[in-house]
Amino acid sequence: PSSLALGGFWRQFCHFSTIFYAVVDTENSMISYASAGSPPILIGGNDGTLNKFYDTAGLPAGILDSAEYELATVPFPHGSQLIVYSDALIETESIDGELMDDELLLSVADEVLELVDSKEKVSKILNAFPANDLDPLPDDLTLICLTHI
């Protein structure tokens, strides 16, 4: 399909939520995705292709029963990495008021391009997260790193 309808379905479970949904086509080296209000995703390659933000605009699921979400398809060649994260990564301030802005996130994402192990990638990104000093975090934090090997 060219779009997904999630609004009415999602509302039965909670008021609203952000969602990122993706299908990785390893045969054709592509990712197709739809987003309901999640932050932009990052895709980069270990061939020297630096990470780039990809748009994930859309209303959070459950706000409108009739909302539909367009599917986007982007290249995902061997050696590429996908980084998906919740808004807590970029919106949570440290005790000193620091945020993980786009520049810091891109810098750390580029540093982990050479790493193969996704756990190492996640650890390195979280170590750079300025709000590491908060316990507990005021929002849930999700971070996924996927490498096309």
Short mmCIF file of C-alpha atoms in Angstrom, two decimals, residues 15-65:
data_model
loop_
_atom_site.label_atom_id
_atom_site.label_comp_id
_atom_site.label_asym_id
_atom_site.label_seq_id
_atom_site.Cartn_x
_atom_site.Cartn_y
_atom_site.Cartn_z
CA HIS A 15 -5.10 8.37 23.68
CA PHE A 16 -2.32 8.86 21.09
CA SER A 17 1.23 7.78 20.35
CA THR A 18 4.10 8.35 17.98
CA ILE A 19 4.95 5.38 15.78
CA PHE A 20 7.70 4.55 13.31
CA TYR A 21 7.05 1.56 11.05
CA ALA A 22 9.59 0.25 8.54
CA VAL A 23 10.13 -2.68 6.23
CA VAL A 24 13.70 -3.41 5.16
CA ASP A 25 13.97 -4.95 1.69
CA THR A 26 17.39 -6.59 1.78
CA GLU A 27 17.12 -7.95 -1.78
CA ASN A 28 16.64 -4.50 -3.29
CA SER A 29 18.53 -2.60 -0.56
CA MET A 30 15.63 -0.29 0.28
CA ILE A 31 13.67 0.77 3.36
CA SER A 32 10.00 1.65 3.15
CA TYR A 33 8.63 3.50 6.15
CA ALA A 34 5.73 5.47 7.55
CA SER A 35 5.73 7.67 10.60
CA ALA A 36 3.12 8.97 12.98
CA GLY A 37 4.87 11.90 14.62
CA SER A 38 8.21 10.26 15.35
CA PRO A 39 11.47 12.22 15.13
CA PRO A 40 13.45 12.14 11.86
CA ILE A 41 15.43 8.97 11.20
CA LEU A 42 19.11 8.87 10.34
CA ILE A 43 20.61 6.78 7.54
CA GLY A 44 24.31 6.67 6.67
CA GLY A 45 26.80 4.27 5.15
CA ASN A 46 30.23 2.97 6.03
CA ASP A 47 31.32 3.79 2.47
CA GLY A 48 31.91 7.37 3.52
CA THR A 49 28.27 8.40 3.13
CA LEU A 50 27.63 10.47 6.24
CA ASN A 51 24.37 10.22 8.12
CA LYS A 52 21.44 12.19 6.80
CA PHE A 53 18.11 13.02 8.44
CA TYR A 54 15.03 11.70 6.64
CA ASP A 55 11.64 13.33 7.16
CA THR A 56 9.12 11.49 9.32
CA ALA A 57 6.44 14.15 9.52
CA GLY A 58 2.92 13.11 10.43
CA LEU A 59 0.35 13.38 13.19
CA PRO A 60 0.73 11.07 16.16
CA ALA A 61 -1.54 8.03 15.83
CA GLY A 62 -4.90 8.35 17.56
CA ILE A 63 -5.37 12.10 17.17
CA LEU A 64 -7.63 11.71 14.12
CA ASP A 65 -9.55 8.56 13.26
#
